[in-house]
Amino acid sequence: MMLTDQLPDSAAGEPDSDALFEGFVEWTLDQGIELYPAQEEALMEVVTGANLILSTPTGSGKSLVAVGAHFTALAAGKRSFYTAPIKALVSEKFFSLVEVFGPDNVGMMTGDSSVNAEAPIICCTAEILANIALRDGAEADVDQVVMDEFHFYAEPDRGWAWQVPMLELRRAQFVIMSATLGDVSYFEKDLARRTGRDTAVVTSAERPIPLNFRYAKTPLHETIEELLAGQQAPIYVVYFNQAHALEQAQALMSVKVASREQRDRIAEAIGDFRFTAGFGKTLSRLVRHGIGVHHAGMLPKYRRLVEQLAQAGLLKVICGTDTLGVGINVPIRTVLITGLTKYDGVRTRHLKAREFHQVAGRAGRAGYDTAGYVVVQAPEHEIENERALAKVADDPKKKRKLVRKKAPEGFVSWSEKTFEKLVSAEPEPLRSSFNVSHSMLLNVINRPGDAFTAMRHLLEDNHEDRASQRKHILRAIAIYRALLAADVVERLDAPDEQGRRVRVTVDLQFDFALNQPLSPFALAAIELFDEQSPTYALDVLSVIESTLDNPRQVLAQQQFKARGEAVAQMKADGIEYDERMELLEEITYPKPLEEILEAAYETYRKGHPWVGEHELSPKSVARDMFERAMNFVEFVNHYSLARSEGLVLRYLADVYKALRHTVPDDAKSEELTDIIEWLGELVRQVDSSLLDEWEKLRNPGDEDDTPIVEHAPERVTRNTRAFRVQVRNAMFRRVELASLRRYAELGELDGEDGWDAAAWESAIEDYFEEYDEIGIGQDARGPALLMITEESTRWLVRQIFADPEQDHDWGISAEVDLEASDEAGHAVLRVTDVGPQ
């Protein structure tokens, strides 16, 4: 039964709160769900129109209360918004609400995707709702706001987005939810004052599934074996470091985690799921052993695989970071925390009570367990001391002489007292993180009415202390003056028809501050380049890359690689150590068009001062991959990025979307279109979820027959244009390596087909007896020097060398196996000849 079946007849007038509550309870019982007391209390407050602050433990059914809130708003003909901190949670909630309310009643907005945006129920990121609140103020078409994971209110960079709707949407009903809110008395009074509604606080320290806490002084592998033997799996082993999580997972391969029958079930569930080389092969071995890995650096498809196998009850142990603590619904019986400290980007510190309870709260899920378990490991030196003490416990003399091992120098330690304090501690009070930006002023100025009054309200009636408010006021004045000086806003002699005394003089798309804020600059910069230039397509790619957020791990590895190669060359050139160190400081990751783009940016910023809040960052990741003619696995291996391949792919997906949506069609040359098609297919074949989910959004009501584990994506050969680029790149990679005489690398590519390093060296040295070099410039990789004969099961390919005499008589011949390419997700070819025609 759909929940919409319980909606009252709209012709009957204002719905009765008791009838709404009874209708919702009837629906939950039909779903086999019996409400907990805290859920009943919360829903009773919501249906009467009160604001609600819901602070109950993880697993206590806050999501069901949110559904009840949306039901209440829908029944009254009102519009409700659900907000979450990350796009993945927004998307997950969108699909779940579609199942409950139907696709016509639910929409989604995330900044880079919009589906059914006029629907009565909208799922969105917090920033989207904040921008709506800034743009329309109290008149915004928002009647109810459900804010999930509200503890993000205290995030330094993003907390403003949780605060602004509370400041601006005075006629809305608010439902605020989190497992770790702490003292909420301030929010209770503030919401009541602003909205004129009663504000109810529903808290419960009692979990539907109780938690048992324990401090373990046994070595980690013994603790895990003990938990497995005690039927306390699935176990989530929490690290605050990705490398350590993977190391521990691999170390567990020596432990019998799953039975033969369980491993067979895992293999059956995995089916033809595609694991790529590198980390993929490692994960394949682990999950088939009943062990999962989960962290933000993994490909999304791998994280989802681990989640799906865990949800099916097939994984006994998952080693990962605290990423699983952000709203993902995975049944975990035991959370095993390996330490009570984490590095926060500045220093290593003890966990805050909120962080500890967020992670610990993952243990024990309703419908799966009758109890949850939280185990915290003692530091290694304490465990060793405990063992040494146990050995001499019966000998007082030895006990007196025992020298206790100390913590390593610089190690931030913890103890059982630290553990007990965190268990009993309430989450810290949430602190305001209000912020003022150009986009905030522009949105407020662009709304109807008096912008000065509206801005004064934002600046003087926010949640900051008075000293911080003064700083925000001074910043707002400086921003306003800059906007005036740049003629982006202008004063009016008299109010216009919408009551404005100041107006914005440029057109602002709704999401200009959210979805690649430098996209308008990119459009202007593209016009600087000549479409007839041989480098035009790659230059446009570099413009787009310069406007995207930096994938820091990738850039760090690019710089590391560049410096390593430079050191080797400087040593070969006999440069002394001190001079080498000095020269190395100048070497960084590749930054194509840096001077041109930065000059253009400075000019553009004078007329668009708000872009100054967003850093232009010339870089080459997608371009570097294309110019090196590498596929995804080769690129990841080249820069040793196995632990960050998820980051690499997300970045490439962002480049693809930006190329498609930012570059006008009339600016897309044939070669640029080739690059766009190649990049899209590369992303889809590595992990189709990043693109296919957005396709699924177009038809959210379709029946979902998805198996436990999603299987391989569509055939790579079906997109002929993109596949031709893959083939061209694969052939040109061999040309480039041949030109540099890197025979060992060529042998790694083709050794299995008989073309080892020696065979390549023999063939290419014959070429160099006739010619001085093999060209690798733009013309050398063009379509004129590549011949392809397409057959039903294979392509025959000839890549001609660009020799200095332009004889074009030498080249590489190969066969492309279409079936093997579809299986691998990239062009699979076999070299058949290297030599003259």
mmCIF file of N, CA and C in Angstrom, residues 526-542 593 623 663-664 666-672 675 778:
data_model
loop_
_atom_site.group_PDB
_atom_site.id
_atom_site.type_symbol
_atom_site.label_atom_id
_atom_site.label_comp_id
_atom_site.label_asym_id
_atom_site.label_seq_id
_atom_site.Cartn_x
_atom_site.Cartn_y
_atom_site.Cartn_z
ATOM 1 N N ILE A 526 36.833 30.228 -23.015
ATOM 2 C CA ILE A 526 36.856 29.375 -24.212
ATOM 3 C C ILE A 526 36.905 30.227 -25.476
ATOM 4 N N GLU A 527 36.263 31.407 -25.411
ATOM 5 C CA GLU A 527 36.233 32.285 -26.585
ATOM 6 C C GLU A 527 37.608 32.828 -26.944
ATOM 7 N N LEU A 528 38.580 32.717 -26.036
ATOM 8 C CA LEU A 528 39.935 33.198 -26.316
ATOM 9 C C LEU A 528 40.699 32.288 -27.265
ATOM 10 N N PHE A 529 40.208 31.062 -27.478
ATOM 11 C CA PHE A 529 40.971 30.062 -28.225
ATOM 12 C C PHE A 529 40.404 29.860 -29.635
ATOM 13 N N ASP A 530 41.324 29.646 -30.556
ATOM 14 C CA ASP A 530 40.975 29.467 -31.967
ATOM 15 C C ASP A 530 40.587 28.023 -32.232
ATOM 16 N N GLU A 531 39.379 27.812 -32.726
ATOM 17 C CA GLU A 531 38.910 26.457 -32.966
ATOM 18 C C GLU A 531 39.716 25.737 -34.042
ATOM 19 N N GLN A 532 40.435 26.503 -34.879
ATOM 20 C CA GLN A 532 41.251 25.873 -35.925
ATOM 21 C C GLN A 532 42.626 25.442 -35.409
ATOM 22 N N SER A 533 42.963 25.830 -34.188
ATOM 23 C CA SER A 533 44.259 25.458 -33.628
ATOM 24 C C SER A 533 44.315 23.949 -33.397
ATOM 25 N N PRO A 534 45.459 23.318 -33.683
ATOM 26 C CA PRO A 534 45.564 21.862 -33.465
ATOM 27 C C PRO A 534 45.421 21.467 -31.991
ATOM 28 N N THR A 535 45.626 22.416 -31.061
ATOM 29 C CA THR A 535 45.509 22.093 -29.630
ATOM 30 C C THR A 535 44.179 22.575 -29.036
ATOM 31 N N TYR A 536 43.258 23.031 -29.885
ATOM 32 C CA TYR A 536 42.012 23.646 -29.387
ATOM 33 C C TYR A 536 41.257 22.729 -28.421
ATOM 34 N N ALA A 537 41.048 21.476 -28.803
ATOM 35 C CA ALA A 537 40.247 20.569 -27.976
ATOM 36 C C ALA A 537 40.875 20.383 -26.590
ATOM 37 N N LEU A 538 42.195 20.185 -26.557
ATOM 38 C CA LEU A 538 42.866 19.995 -25.273
ATOM 39 C C LEU A 538 42.904 21.288 -24.470
ATOM 40 N N ASP A 539 42.971 22.436 -25.165
ATOM 41 C CA ASP A 539 42.960 23.716 -24.457
ATOM 42 C C ASP A 539 41.600 23.962 -23.790
ATOM 43 N N VAL A 540 40.517 23.620 -24.480
ATOM 44 C CA VAL A 540 39.188 23.747 -23.869
ATOM 45 C C VAL A 540 39.102 22.821 -22.649
ATOM 46 N N LEU A 541 39.651 21.625 -22.781
ATOM 47 C CA LEU A 541 39.676 20.694 -21.654
ATOM 48 C C LEU A 541 40.418 21.313 -20.476
ATOM 49 N N SER A 542 41.526 21.995 -20.747
ATOM 50 C CA SER A 542 42.294 22.627 -19.668
ATOM 51 C C SER A 542 41.531 23.780 -19.029
ATOM 52 N N LEU A 593 48.433 26.160 -19.744
ATOM 53 C CA LEU A 593 47.804 27.465 -19.976
ATOM 54 C C LEU A 593 47.753 28.332 -18.720
ATOM 55 N N ARG A 623 43.423 15.755 -19.084
ATOM 56 C CA ARG A 623 44.293 16.036 -20.231
ATOM 57 C C ARG A 623 45.558 15.190 -20.169
ATOM 58 N N VAL A 663 30.312 23.670 -22.052
ATOM 59 C CA VAL A 663 30.796 24.074 -23.374
ATOM 60 C C VAL A 663 29.619 24.117 -24.355
ATOM 61 N N PRO A 664 29.354 25.270 -24.989
ATOM 62 C CA PRO A 664 28.249 25.347 -25.952
ATOM 63 C C PRO A 664 28.475 24.404 -27.130
ATOM 64 N N ASP A 666 28.162 24.878 -30.235
ATOM 65 C CA ASP A 666 28.879 25.463 -31.376
ATOM 66 C C ASP A 666 30.375 25.636 -31.096
ATOM 67 N N ALA A 667 30.795 25.368 -29.849
ATOM 68 C CA ALA A 667 32.227 25.439 -29.513
ATOM 69 C C ALA A 667 32.853 24.054 -29.446
ATOM 70 N N LYS A 668 32.059 23.013 -29.719
ATOM 71 C CA LYS A 668 32.568 21.638 -29.641
ATOM 72 C C LYS A 668 33.042 21.186 -31.015
ATOM 73 N N SER A 669 34.356 21.172 -31.197
ATOM 74 C CA SER A 669 34.931 20.677 -32.441
ATOM 75 C C SER A 669 34.802 19.160 -32.497
ATOM 76 N N GLU A 670 35.137 18.582 -33.665
ATOM 77 C CA GLU A 670 35.064 17.127 -33.796
ATOM 78 C C GLU A 670 35.985 16.444 -32.787
ATOM 79 N N GLU A 671 37.196 16.978 -32.644
ATOM 80 C CA GLU A 671 38.133 16.343 -31.719
ATOM 81 C C GLU A 671 37.675 16.499 -30.265
ATOM 82 N N LEU A 672 37.107 17.669 -29.930
ATOM 83 C CA LEU A 672 36.608 17.861 -28.564
ATOM 84 C C LEU A 672 35.445 16.915 -28.292
ATOM 85 N N ILE A 675 36.839 13.625 -27.459
ATOM 86 C CA ILE A 675 37.354 13.576 -26.084
ATOM 87 C C ILE A 675 36.209 13.421 -25.093
ATOM 88 N N GLN A 778 50.949 16.717 -32.154
ATOM 89 C CA GLN A 778 49.505 16.627 -32.375
ATOM 90 C C GLN A 778 49.175 15.950 -33.700
#
